[in-house]
Short mmCIF file of C-alpha atoms in Angstrom, two decimals:
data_model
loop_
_atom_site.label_atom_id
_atom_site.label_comp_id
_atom_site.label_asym_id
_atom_site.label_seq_id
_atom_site.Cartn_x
_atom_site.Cartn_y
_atom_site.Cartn_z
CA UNK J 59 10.14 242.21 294.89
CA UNK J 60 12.73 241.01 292.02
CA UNK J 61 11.68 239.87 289.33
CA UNK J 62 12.88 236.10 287.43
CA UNK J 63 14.77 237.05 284.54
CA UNK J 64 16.35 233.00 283.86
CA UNK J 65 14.89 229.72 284.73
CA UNK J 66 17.38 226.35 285.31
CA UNK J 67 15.45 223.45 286.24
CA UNK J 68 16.44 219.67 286.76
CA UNK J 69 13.39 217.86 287.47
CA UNK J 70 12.72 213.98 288.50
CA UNK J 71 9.67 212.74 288.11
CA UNK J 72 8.28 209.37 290.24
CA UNK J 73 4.90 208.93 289.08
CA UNK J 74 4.58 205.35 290.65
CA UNK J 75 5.46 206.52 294.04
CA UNK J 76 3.87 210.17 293.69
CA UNK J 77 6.76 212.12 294.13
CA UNK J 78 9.56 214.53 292.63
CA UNK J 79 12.52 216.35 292.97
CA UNK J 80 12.91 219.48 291.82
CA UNK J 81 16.57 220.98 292.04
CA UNK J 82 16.76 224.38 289.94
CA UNK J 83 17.81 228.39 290.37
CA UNK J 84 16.49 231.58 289.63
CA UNK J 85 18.49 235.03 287.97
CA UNK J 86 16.65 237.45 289.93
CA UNK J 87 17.02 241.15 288.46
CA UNK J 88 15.83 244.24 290.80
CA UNK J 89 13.52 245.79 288.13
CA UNK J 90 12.08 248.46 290.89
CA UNK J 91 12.72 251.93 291.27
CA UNK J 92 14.04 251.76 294.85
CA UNK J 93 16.68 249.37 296.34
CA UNK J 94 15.80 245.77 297.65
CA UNK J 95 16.76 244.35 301.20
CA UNK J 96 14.35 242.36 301.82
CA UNK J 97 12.91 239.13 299.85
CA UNK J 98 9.77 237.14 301.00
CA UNK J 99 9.76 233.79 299.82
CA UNK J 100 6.47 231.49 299.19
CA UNK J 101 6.65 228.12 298.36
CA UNK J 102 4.42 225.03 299.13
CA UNK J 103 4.58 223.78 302.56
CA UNK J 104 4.32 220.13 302.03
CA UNK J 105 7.68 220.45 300.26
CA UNK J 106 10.59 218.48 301.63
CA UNK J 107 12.89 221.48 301.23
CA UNK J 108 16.65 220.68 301.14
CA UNK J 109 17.61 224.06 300.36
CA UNK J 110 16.71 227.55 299.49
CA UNK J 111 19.73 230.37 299.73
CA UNK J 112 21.10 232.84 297.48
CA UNK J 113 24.09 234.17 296.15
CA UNK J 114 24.69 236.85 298.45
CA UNK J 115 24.69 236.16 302.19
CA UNK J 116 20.93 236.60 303.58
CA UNK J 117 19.23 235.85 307.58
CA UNK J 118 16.20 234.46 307.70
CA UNK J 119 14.24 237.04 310.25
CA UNK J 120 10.97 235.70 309.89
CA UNK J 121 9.03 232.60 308.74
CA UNK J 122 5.69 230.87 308.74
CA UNK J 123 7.18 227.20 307.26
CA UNK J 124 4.04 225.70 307.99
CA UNK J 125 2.42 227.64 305.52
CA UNK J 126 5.30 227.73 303.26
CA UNK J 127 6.35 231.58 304.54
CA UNK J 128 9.91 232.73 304.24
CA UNK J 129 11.15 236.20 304.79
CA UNK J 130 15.26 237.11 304.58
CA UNK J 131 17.08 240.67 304.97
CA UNK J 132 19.62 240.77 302.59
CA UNK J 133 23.36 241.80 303.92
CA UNK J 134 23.93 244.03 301.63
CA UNK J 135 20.31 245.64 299.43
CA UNK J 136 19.95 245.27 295.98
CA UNK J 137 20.34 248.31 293.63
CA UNK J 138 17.63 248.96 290.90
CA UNK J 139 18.89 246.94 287.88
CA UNK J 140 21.33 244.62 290.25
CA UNK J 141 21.04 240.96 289.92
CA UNK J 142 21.31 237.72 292.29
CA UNK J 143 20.66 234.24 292.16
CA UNK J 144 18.76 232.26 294.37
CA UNK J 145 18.78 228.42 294.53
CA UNK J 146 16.57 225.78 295.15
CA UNK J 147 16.24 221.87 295.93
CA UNK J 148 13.15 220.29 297.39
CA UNK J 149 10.89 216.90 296.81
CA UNK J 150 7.52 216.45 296.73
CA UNK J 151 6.18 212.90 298.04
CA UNK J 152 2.36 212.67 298.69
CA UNK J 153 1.92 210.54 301.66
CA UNK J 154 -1.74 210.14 301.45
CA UNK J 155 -3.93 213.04 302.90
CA UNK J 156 -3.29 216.03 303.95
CA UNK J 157 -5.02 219.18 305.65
CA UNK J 158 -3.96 221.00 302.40
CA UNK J 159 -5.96 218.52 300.48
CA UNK J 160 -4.51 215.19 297.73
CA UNK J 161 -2.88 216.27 294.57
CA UNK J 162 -3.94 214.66 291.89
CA UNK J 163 -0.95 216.57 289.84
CA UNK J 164 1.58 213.48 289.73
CA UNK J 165 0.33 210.73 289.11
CA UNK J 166 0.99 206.82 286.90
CA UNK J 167 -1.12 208.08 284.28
CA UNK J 168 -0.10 211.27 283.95
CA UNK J 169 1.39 214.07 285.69
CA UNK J 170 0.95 217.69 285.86
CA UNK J 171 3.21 220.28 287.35
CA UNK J 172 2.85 224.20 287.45
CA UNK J 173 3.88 227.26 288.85
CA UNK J 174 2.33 226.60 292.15
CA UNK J 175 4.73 223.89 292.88
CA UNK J 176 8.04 226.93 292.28
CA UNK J 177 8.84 229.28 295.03
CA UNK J 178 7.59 232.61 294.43
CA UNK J 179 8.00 236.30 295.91
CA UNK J 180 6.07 238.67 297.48
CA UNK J 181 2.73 238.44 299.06
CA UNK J 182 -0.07 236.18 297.12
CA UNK J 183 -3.29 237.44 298.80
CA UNK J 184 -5.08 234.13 297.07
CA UNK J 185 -4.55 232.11 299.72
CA UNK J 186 -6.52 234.66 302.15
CA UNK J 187 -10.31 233.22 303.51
CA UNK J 188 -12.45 235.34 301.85
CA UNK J 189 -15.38 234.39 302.69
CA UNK J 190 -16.94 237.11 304.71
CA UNK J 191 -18.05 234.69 307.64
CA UNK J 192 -15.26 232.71 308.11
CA UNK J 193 -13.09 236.08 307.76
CA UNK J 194 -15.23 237.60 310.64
CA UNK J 195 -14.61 233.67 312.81
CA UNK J 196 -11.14 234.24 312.12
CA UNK J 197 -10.89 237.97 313.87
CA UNK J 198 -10.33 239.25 310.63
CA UNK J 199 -11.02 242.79 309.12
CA UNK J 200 -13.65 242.56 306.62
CA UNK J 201 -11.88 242.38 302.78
CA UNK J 202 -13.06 243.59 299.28
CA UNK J 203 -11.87 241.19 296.76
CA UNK J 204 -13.08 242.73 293.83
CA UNK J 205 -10.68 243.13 290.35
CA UNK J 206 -8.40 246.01 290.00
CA UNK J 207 -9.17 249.36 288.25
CA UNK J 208 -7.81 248.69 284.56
CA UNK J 209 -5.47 251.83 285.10
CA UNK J 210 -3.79 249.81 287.64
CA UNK J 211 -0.89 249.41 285.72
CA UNK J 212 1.10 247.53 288.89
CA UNK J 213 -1.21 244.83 288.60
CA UNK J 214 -1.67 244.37 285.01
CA UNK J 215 2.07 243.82 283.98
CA UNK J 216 1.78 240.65 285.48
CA UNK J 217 0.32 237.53 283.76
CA UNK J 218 -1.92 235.21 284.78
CA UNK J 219 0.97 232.35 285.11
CA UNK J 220 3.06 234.59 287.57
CA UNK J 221 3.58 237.44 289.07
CA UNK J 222 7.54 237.11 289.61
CA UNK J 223 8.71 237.38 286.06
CA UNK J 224 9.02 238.64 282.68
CA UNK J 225 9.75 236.56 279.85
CA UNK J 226 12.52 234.83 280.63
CA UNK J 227 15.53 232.58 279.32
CA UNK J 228 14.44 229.27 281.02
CA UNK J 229 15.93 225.42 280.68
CA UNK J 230 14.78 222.24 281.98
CA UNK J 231 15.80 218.65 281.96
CA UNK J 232 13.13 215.99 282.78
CA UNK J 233 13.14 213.00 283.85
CA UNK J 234 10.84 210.40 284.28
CA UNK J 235 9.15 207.06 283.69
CA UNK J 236 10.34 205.16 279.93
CA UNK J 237 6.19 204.92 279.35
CA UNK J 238 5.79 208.81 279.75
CA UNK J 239 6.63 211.78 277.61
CA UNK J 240 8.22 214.60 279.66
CA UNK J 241 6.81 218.02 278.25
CA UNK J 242 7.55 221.70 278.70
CA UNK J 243 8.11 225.34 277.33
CA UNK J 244 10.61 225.94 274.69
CA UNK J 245 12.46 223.30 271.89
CA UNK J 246 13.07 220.08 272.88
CA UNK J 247 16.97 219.84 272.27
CA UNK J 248 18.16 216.46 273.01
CA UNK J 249 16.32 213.19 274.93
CA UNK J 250 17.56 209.64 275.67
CA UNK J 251 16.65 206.56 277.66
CA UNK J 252 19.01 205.26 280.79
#
């Protein structure tokens, strides 16, 4: 998968009505060894997603959307060290309950929002029932989840915040509420009131 090289983010929170809109892009740099032409895209499937496309022409051939499950074939592959951009625009409003469970991440008193709520690459096996009995109820093959070998150096160059990225040149504008402070990585560079 690539990996996230830049960050752009504008971001509107709605505390009061439990909701935001995220509208953003990624720089995606092939880091790998081999050429990409394939992406898999994850993001959260109670998303109201209003877009999700690239800067090079892509077909979706598969998807799972109600779990949040994108996978495009590129028209033309990515060569190691090659960069694209992909870009994003969704909302978030929780309507009451839902069979993913309530967030508890934006609310009046405080809001909270993390990597979970970006789209991200690859497979994420932490969303996989591991639970030996409910794997077996499921027709599943039976799993060990135990940690990597520490000379797994594949898994280790990834941090515990993501697995898509590096460090990375990232900027965000916030908005939200006049009675909350909007807070996030980096130096605050400018802020007013509308």
């Amino acid at each position: 998968e690539p990996r996230i090289t830049g960050v752009n983010l504008e971001v509107d929170l709605y505390p009061d009505d439990i909701r935001f809109d995220i509208k953003g892009s990624y720089q995606l740099i092939n880091k790998n060894s081999c050429v990409l032409d394939t992406l898999q895209v994850s993001i959260i499937p109670w998303v109201e997603l209003d877009e999700l496309s690239f800067s090079v022409p892509v077909e979706i051939v598969d998807s799972a959307s109600e779990h949040g499950f994108y996978v495009y074939k590129l028209s033309n592959s990515i060569a190691p060290g090659d960069s694209i951009t992909m870009h994003f625009d969704y909302t978030l409003a929780d309507k009451g309950f839902h069979h993913w469970g309530h967030s508890t991440d934006i609310v009046s008193n405080g809001s909270f929002i993390n990597m979970k709520y970006m789209p991200a690459f690859g497979y994420n096996d932490a969303g996989e029932l591991r639970d030996k009995k409910e794997r077996k109820k499921a027709g599943l093959p039976e799993k060990n989840y135990e940690s990597p070998e520490i000379s797994d150096s594949s898994y280790y160059a990834n941090t515990y915040i993501s697995a898509n990225a590096d460090r990375i040149r990232y900027e965000a504008v916030i908005s939200t509420n006049k009675d909350q402070i909007a807070i996030s990585c980096g130096k605050l560079v400018d802020e007013w009131v509308e």
